XYZ file of C-alpha atoms in Angstrom:
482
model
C 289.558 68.748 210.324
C 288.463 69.733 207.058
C 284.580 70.208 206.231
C 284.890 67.645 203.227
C 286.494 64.751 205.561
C 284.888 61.621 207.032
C 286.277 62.716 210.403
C 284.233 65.963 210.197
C 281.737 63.612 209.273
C 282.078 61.565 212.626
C 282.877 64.907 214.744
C 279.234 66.798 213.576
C 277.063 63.122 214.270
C 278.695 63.260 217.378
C 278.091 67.070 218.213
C 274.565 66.916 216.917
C 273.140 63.980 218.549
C 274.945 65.476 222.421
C 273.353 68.902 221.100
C 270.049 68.548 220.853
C 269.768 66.200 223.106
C 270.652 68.649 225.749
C 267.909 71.662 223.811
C 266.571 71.783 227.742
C 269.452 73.424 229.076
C 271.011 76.478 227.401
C 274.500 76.265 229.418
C 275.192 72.520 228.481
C 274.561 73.267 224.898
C 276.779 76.291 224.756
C 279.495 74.338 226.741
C 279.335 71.579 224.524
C 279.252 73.939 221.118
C 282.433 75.906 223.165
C 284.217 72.426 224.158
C 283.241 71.162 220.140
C 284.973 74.233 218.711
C 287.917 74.028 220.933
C 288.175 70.361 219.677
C 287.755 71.303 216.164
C 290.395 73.725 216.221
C 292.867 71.727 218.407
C 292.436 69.257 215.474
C 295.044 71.292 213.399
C 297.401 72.320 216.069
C 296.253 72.191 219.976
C 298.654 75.142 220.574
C 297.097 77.591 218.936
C 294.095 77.185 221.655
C 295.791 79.419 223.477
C 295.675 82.615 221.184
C 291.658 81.866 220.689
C 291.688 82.066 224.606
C 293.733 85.151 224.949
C 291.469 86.869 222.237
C 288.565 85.404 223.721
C 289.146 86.659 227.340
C 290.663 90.076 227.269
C 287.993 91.134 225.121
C 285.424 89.781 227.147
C 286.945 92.209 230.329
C 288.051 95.165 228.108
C 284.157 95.032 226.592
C 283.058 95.545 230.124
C 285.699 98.084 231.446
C 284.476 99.500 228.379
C 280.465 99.744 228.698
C 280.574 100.386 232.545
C 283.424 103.766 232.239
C 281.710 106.973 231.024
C 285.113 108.644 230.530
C 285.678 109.149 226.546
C 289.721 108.803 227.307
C 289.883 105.637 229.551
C 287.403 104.256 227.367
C 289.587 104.956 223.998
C 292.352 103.418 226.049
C 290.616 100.323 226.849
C 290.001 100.393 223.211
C 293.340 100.665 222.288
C 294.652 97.969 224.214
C 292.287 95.590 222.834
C 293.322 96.545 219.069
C 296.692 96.375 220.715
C 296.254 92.800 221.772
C 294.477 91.234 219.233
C 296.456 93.113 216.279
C 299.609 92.940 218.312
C 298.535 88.609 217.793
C 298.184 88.728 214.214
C 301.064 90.800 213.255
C 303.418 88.602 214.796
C 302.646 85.291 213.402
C 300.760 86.648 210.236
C 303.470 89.369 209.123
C 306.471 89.369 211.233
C 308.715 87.823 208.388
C 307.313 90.339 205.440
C 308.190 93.037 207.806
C 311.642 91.695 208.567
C 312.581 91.072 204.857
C 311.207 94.271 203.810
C 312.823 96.228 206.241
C 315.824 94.694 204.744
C 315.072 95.215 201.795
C 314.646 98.851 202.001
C 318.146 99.366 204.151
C 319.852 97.401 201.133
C 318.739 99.880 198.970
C 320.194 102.441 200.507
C 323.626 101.039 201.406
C 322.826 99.532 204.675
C 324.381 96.048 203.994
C 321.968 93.692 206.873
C 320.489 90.428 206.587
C 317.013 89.733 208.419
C 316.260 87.974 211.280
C 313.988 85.184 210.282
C 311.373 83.487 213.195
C 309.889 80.064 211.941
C 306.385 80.876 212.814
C 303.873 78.527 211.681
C 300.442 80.712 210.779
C 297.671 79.938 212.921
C 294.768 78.504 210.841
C 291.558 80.923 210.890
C 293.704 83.874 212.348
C 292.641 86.882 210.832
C 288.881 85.984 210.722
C 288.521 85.609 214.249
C 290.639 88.149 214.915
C 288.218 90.161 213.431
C 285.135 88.844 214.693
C 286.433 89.902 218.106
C 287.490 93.145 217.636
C 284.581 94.053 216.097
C 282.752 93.350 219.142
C 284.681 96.073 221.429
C 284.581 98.681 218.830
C 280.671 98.456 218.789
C 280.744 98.431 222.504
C 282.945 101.261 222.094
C 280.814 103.108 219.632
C 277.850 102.186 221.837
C 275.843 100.201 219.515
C 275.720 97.052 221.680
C 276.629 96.303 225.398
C 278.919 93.626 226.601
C 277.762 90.371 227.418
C 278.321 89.663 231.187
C 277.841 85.819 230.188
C 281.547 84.902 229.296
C 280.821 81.303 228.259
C 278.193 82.783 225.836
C 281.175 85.301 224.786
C 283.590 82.059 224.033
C 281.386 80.198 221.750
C 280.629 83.356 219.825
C 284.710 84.010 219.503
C 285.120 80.157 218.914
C 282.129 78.993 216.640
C 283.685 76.094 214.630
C 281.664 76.386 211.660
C 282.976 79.703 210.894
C 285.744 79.956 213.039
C 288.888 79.372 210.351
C 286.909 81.315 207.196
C 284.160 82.826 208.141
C 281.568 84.711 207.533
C 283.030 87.124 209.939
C 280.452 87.579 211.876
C 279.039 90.920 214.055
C 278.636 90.465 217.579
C 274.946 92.207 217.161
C 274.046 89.282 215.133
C 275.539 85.963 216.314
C 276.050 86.550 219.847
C 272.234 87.044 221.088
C 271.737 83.592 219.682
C 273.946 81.861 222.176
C 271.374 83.676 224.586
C 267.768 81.683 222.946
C 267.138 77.750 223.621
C 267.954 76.308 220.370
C 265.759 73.002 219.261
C 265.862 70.687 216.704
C 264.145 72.589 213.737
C 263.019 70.654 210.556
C 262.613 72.535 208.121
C 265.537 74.875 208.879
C 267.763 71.610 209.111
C 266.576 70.804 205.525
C 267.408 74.291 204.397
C 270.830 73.722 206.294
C 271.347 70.546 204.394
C 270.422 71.478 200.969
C 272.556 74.414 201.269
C 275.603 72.371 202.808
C 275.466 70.300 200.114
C 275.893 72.717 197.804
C 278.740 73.932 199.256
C 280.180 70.460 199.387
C 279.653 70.299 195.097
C 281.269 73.691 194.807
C 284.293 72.483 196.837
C 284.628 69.183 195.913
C 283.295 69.087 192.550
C 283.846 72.548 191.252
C 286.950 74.001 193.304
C 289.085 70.864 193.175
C 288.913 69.617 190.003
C 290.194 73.126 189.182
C 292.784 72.959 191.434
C 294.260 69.926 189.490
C 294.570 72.329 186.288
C 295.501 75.554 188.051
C 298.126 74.388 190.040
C 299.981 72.669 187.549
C 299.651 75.457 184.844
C 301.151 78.421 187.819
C 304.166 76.184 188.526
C 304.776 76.235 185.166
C 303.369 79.217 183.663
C 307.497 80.178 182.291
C 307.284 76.896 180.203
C 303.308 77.292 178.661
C 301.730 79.695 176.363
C 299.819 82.827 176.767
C 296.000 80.214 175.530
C 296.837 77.928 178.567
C 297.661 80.618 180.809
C 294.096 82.279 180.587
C 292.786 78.939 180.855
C 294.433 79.013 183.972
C 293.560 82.209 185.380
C 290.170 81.161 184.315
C 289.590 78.099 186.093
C 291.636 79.954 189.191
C 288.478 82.351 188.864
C 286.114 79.675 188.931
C 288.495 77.593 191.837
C 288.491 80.089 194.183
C 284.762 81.267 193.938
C 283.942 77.292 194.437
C 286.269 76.662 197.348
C 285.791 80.419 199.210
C 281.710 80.512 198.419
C 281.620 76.375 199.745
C 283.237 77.095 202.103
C 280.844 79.379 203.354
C 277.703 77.793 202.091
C 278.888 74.458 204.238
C 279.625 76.724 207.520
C 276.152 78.776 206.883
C 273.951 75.515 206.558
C 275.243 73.578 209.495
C 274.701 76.725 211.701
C 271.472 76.523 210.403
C 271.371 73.145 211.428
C 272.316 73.782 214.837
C 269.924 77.167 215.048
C 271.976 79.525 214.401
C 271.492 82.240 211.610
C 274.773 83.648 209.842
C 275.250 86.676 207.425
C 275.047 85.872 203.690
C 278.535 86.129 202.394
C 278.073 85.803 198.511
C 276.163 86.589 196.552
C 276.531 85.563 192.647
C 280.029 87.913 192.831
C 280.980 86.879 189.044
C 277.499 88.196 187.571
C 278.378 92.088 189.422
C 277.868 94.898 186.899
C 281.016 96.829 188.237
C 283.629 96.821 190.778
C 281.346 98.504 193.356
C 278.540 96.069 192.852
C 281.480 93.334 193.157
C 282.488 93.516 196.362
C 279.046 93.714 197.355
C 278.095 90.840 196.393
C 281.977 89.100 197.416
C 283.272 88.226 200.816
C 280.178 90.419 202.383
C 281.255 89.600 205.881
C 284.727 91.089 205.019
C 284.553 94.090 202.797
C 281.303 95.504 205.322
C 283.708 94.864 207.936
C 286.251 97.004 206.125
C 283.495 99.084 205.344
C 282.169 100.334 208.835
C 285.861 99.963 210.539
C 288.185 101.411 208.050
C 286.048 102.728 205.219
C 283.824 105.110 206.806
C 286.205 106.043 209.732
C 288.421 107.605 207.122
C 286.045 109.156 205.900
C 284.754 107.565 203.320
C 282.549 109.653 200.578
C 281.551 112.486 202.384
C 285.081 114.203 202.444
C 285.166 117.630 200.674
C 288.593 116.992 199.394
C 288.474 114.430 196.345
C 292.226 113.822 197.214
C 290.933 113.091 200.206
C 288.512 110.158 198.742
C 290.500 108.785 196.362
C 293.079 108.108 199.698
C 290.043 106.504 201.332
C 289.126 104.339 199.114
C 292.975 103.136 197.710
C 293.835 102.669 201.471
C 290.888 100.368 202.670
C 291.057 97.967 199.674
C 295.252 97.970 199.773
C 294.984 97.554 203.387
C 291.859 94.182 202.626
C 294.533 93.354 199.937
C 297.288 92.985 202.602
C 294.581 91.038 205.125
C 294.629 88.268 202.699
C 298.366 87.560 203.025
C 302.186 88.542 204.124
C 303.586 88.986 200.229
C 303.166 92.578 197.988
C 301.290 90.392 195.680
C 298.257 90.719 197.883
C 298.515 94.201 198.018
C 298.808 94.922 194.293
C 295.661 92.791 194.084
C 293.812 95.429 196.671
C 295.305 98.027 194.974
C 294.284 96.717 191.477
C 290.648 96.854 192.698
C 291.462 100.458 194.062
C 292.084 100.926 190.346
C 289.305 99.399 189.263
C 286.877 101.319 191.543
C 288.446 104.443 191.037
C 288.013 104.206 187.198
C 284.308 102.909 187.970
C 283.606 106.566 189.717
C 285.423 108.557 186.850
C 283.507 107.091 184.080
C 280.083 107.290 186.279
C 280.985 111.093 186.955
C 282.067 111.617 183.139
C 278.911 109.570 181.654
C 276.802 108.738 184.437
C 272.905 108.971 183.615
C 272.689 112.385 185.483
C 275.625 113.809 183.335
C 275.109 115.699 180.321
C 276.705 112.978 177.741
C 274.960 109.705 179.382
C 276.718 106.845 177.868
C 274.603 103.675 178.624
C 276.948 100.536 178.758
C 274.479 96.888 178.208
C 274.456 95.049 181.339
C 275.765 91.873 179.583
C 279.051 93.882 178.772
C 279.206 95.644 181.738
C 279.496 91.936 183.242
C 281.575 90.805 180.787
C 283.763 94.344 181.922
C 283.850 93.394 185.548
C 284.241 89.725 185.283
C 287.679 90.262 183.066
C 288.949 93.020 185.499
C 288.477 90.661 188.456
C 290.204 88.068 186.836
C 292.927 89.722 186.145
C 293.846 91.006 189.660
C 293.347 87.159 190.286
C 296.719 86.808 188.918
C 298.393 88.592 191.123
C 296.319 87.269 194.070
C 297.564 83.290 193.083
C 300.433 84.398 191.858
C 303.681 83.002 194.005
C 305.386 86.412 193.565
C 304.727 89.646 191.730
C 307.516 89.079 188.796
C 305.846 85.772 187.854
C 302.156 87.807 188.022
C 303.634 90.294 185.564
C 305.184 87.726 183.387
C 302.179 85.533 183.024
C 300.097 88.765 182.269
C 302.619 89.868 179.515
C 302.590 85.965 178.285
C 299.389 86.218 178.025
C 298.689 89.755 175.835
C 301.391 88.072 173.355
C 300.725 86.390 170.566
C 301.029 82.975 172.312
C 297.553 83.666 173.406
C 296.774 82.230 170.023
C 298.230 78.977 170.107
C 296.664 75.807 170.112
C 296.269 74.495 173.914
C 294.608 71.381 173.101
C 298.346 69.353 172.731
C 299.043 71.011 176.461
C 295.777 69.897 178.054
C 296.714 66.391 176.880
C 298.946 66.006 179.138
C 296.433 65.917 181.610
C 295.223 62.350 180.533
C 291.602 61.716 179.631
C 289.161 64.433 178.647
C 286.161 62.228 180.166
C 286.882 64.707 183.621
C 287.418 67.941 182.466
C 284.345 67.414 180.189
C 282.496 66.840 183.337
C 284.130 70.075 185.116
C 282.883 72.102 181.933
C 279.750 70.781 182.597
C 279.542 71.395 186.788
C 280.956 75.018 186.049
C 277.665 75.877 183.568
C 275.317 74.343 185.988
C 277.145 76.289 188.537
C 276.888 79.273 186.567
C 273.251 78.236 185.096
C 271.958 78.235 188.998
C 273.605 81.712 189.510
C 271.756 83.476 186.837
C 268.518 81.757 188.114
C 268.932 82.715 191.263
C 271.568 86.114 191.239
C 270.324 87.765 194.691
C 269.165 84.326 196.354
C 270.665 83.711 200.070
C 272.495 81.192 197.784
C 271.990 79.821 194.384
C 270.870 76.251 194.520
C 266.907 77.126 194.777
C 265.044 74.208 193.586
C 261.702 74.055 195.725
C 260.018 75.923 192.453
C 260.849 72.610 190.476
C 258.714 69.393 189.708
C 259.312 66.671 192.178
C 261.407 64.374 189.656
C 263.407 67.333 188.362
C 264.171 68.239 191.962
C 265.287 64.894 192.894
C 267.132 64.744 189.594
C 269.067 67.864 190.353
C 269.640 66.628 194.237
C 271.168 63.017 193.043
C 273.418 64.496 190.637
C 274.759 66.715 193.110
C 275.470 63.680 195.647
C 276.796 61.798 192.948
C 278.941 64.000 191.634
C 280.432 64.878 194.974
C 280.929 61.254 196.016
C 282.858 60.870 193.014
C 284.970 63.481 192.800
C 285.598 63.313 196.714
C 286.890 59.393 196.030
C 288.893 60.321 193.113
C 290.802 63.535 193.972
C 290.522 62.669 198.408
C 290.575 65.630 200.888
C 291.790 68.925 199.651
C 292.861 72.271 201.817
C 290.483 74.940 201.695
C 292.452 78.115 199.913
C 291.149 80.860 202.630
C 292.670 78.322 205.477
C 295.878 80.293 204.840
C 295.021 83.946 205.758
């Protein structure tokens, strides 16, 4: 059931109106939010319930084993188990095959003749983002910077909450999980906000996103037959395809929490107007690379090691290991490693020519944009990318001198330049609202504007997403897969 469906449409009336009209009794409206989600998942594959369930309940007893024992080994134990379980879930259905054909792999190399041992598992939609959510919670019990909840239906609908349940934000415990604990009513002017900003989501997905897709996908699966010009139009409009779907994604899940009450962690932030790498990823996937951050980052060791071996490890290890998050292939974990590179080469330069060096070099912010912006699209190769020899290809296509051909007799194939005229334009109001509003909880700010501009700018949106949702129909979100 995706967001941009009429039966999403049908399944949120329904779940609103049965919401609010239970406000007077905080069980019944956490039931029917856990029952909704459980629906809303089952909607892709019912099975699956059962790993949500699993996760949901043997976190909710190791969390109190875990906050009641005041012995540092049985509770590291208790710990353990729970990363265990919930990692133990993952790595079977997420990574059981890359493991199996790599392990093969390597044993080839060396002589052992062996074929692998292939399980058809089907991936679990949302997998690795509740997965997260979930084991966050016991490892802040664990740390003692929350207690458990004794209130396990509470505990389910945090685990389960269908509007960020298959792509997040990945949400903290300390945050979403009291609010399952406050009477929730109807709120106007938050249900606006939550509108506005859904609908914004909606034109980044529908509008932005897909129309890309159209373009992208066609010039990947055939990126051996087209010049180096039409593969960096490609890679661009994958740039542009993924920020649309990922950051819609999250803008749609973020404003019908709000809808329903709830509050939920920023998780972009204009990512494509970052001055560096660092800056980057905090303003890209927030919910993710703070979650890497505080449980892989930092436990390492982060930046206050001594050794600067030591650092460097840190840092390549936590972005290879996001890389590999994303997906079972080594193309995902050249792209982490790429921006392992890229940060790494951020902190020699700043060291080198920093302002508190003795040669200060002071690089415009414009270029310094332009800088990051490139880099990022260029690991995006390797992140859409079906494997890493066509990634390396395309690049090498691309730095030849068939970046100089004429594209306009390949983008005719494409029919009628009436749409991507109109893309062009969505992508530089897209990008005009992003400079206008860079650190805003999300771009599409408006309330500063005269009353016919703003209802200018709100029926174009609606338009445009009507539109394109007739024309192109219902399209996958890309972060469904990981």
């Amino acid at each position: 059931m995706l967001f941009n469906s009429f039966e999403f449409a049908i399944f949120f009336s329904v779940v609103f109106l049965l919401y609010f009209l239970s406000y007077k009794q905080l069980r019944a409206q956490n039931f029917l939010l856990l029952v909704s989600s459980y629906v809303f998942y089952g909607w892709w594959d019912w099975r699956f319930l059962s790993l949500i369930f699993i996760s949901s309940i043997s976190d909710y007893l190791i969390g109190l084993r875990i906050d009641k024992s005041e012995n540092t080994a049985v509770r590291k134990r208790l710990l353990l188990l729970s990363v265990f379980i919930n990692l133990g879930i993952l790595g079977f259905f997420k990574y059981y095959n890359f493991f199996a054909e790599s392990t093969v792999d390597v044993l080839n190399f060396f002589g052992f003749q062996s074929n692998p041992f292939f399980i058809k598992v089907i991936l679990p939609v949302g997998i690795s983002f509740y997965t997260f959510q979930t084991m966050s919670y016991t490892i802040d019990i664990y740390r003692r910077q929350m207690k458990a909840t004794p209130n396990l239906l509470e505990f389910m609908a945090f685990v389960s909450f269908f509007p960020q349940l298959v792509a997040g934000p990945i949400e903290r415990a300390k945050n979403l999980l009291p609010q399952f604990g406050i009477k929730r009513k109807f709120n106007l002017s938050e249900a606006k906000e939550g509108i506005k900003q859904s609908i914004w989501g909606l034109f980044k997905k529908i509008v932005i996103a897909d129309n890309c897709a159209q373009y992208v996908n066609h010039i990947f699966e055939n990126s051996d037959t087209l010049p180096g010009s039409m593969l960096l139009i490609g890679v661009l409009l994958f740039a542009f395809q993924i920020y649309g779907d990922f950051s819609g994604y999250s803008d749609i899940a973020i404003g019908i929490s709000r809808i329903l009450g709830f509050n939920l962690m920023q998780n972009f932030r204009s990512p494509y107007l970052a001055e560096n790498i660092q800056d980057f990823w905090r303003r890209w996937h927030i919910s993710l690379s703070t979650w890497f951050r505080d449980y892989v980052y930092i436990p390492l060791g982060g930046s206050r090691s001594n050794s600067k071996i030591r650092r460097i490890y840190n840092i390549v290890v936590t972005f290879t290991v996001s890389g590999f998050w994303h997906g079972a292939n080594w193309t995902f974990i050249i792209w982490g490693a790429l921006h392992s590179l890229f940060y790494l080469i951020q902190n020699a330069f700043s060291n080198l020519f920093g302002q508190n060096t003795k040669r200060p070099i002071s690089i415009p912010k414009p270029l310094s944009i332009v800088i990051t912006f490139i880099s990022v699209t260029l690991a995006w190769i390797f992140f859409r990318a079906d494997s890493v020899a066509i990634a390396i290809k395309m690049i090498t296509e691309i730095l030849s001198s068939s970046l100089f051909v004429n594209p306009v007799p390949y983008l005719k194939q494409f029919g009628s330049f009436a749409q991507p005229f109109i893309l062009i334009i969505s992508i530089g109001y897209l990008a005009l609202f992003e400079l206008m509003n860079r650190n805003a909880s999300y771009s599409f700010q408006v309330s500063s504007f005269k009353i016919p501009i703003k209802q200018l700018a709100y029926c174009s949106l609606l338009l445009l997403i009507i539109f394109f949702r007739a024309t192109n129909g219902k399209i996958d979100f890309i972060y469904f897969q990981f």
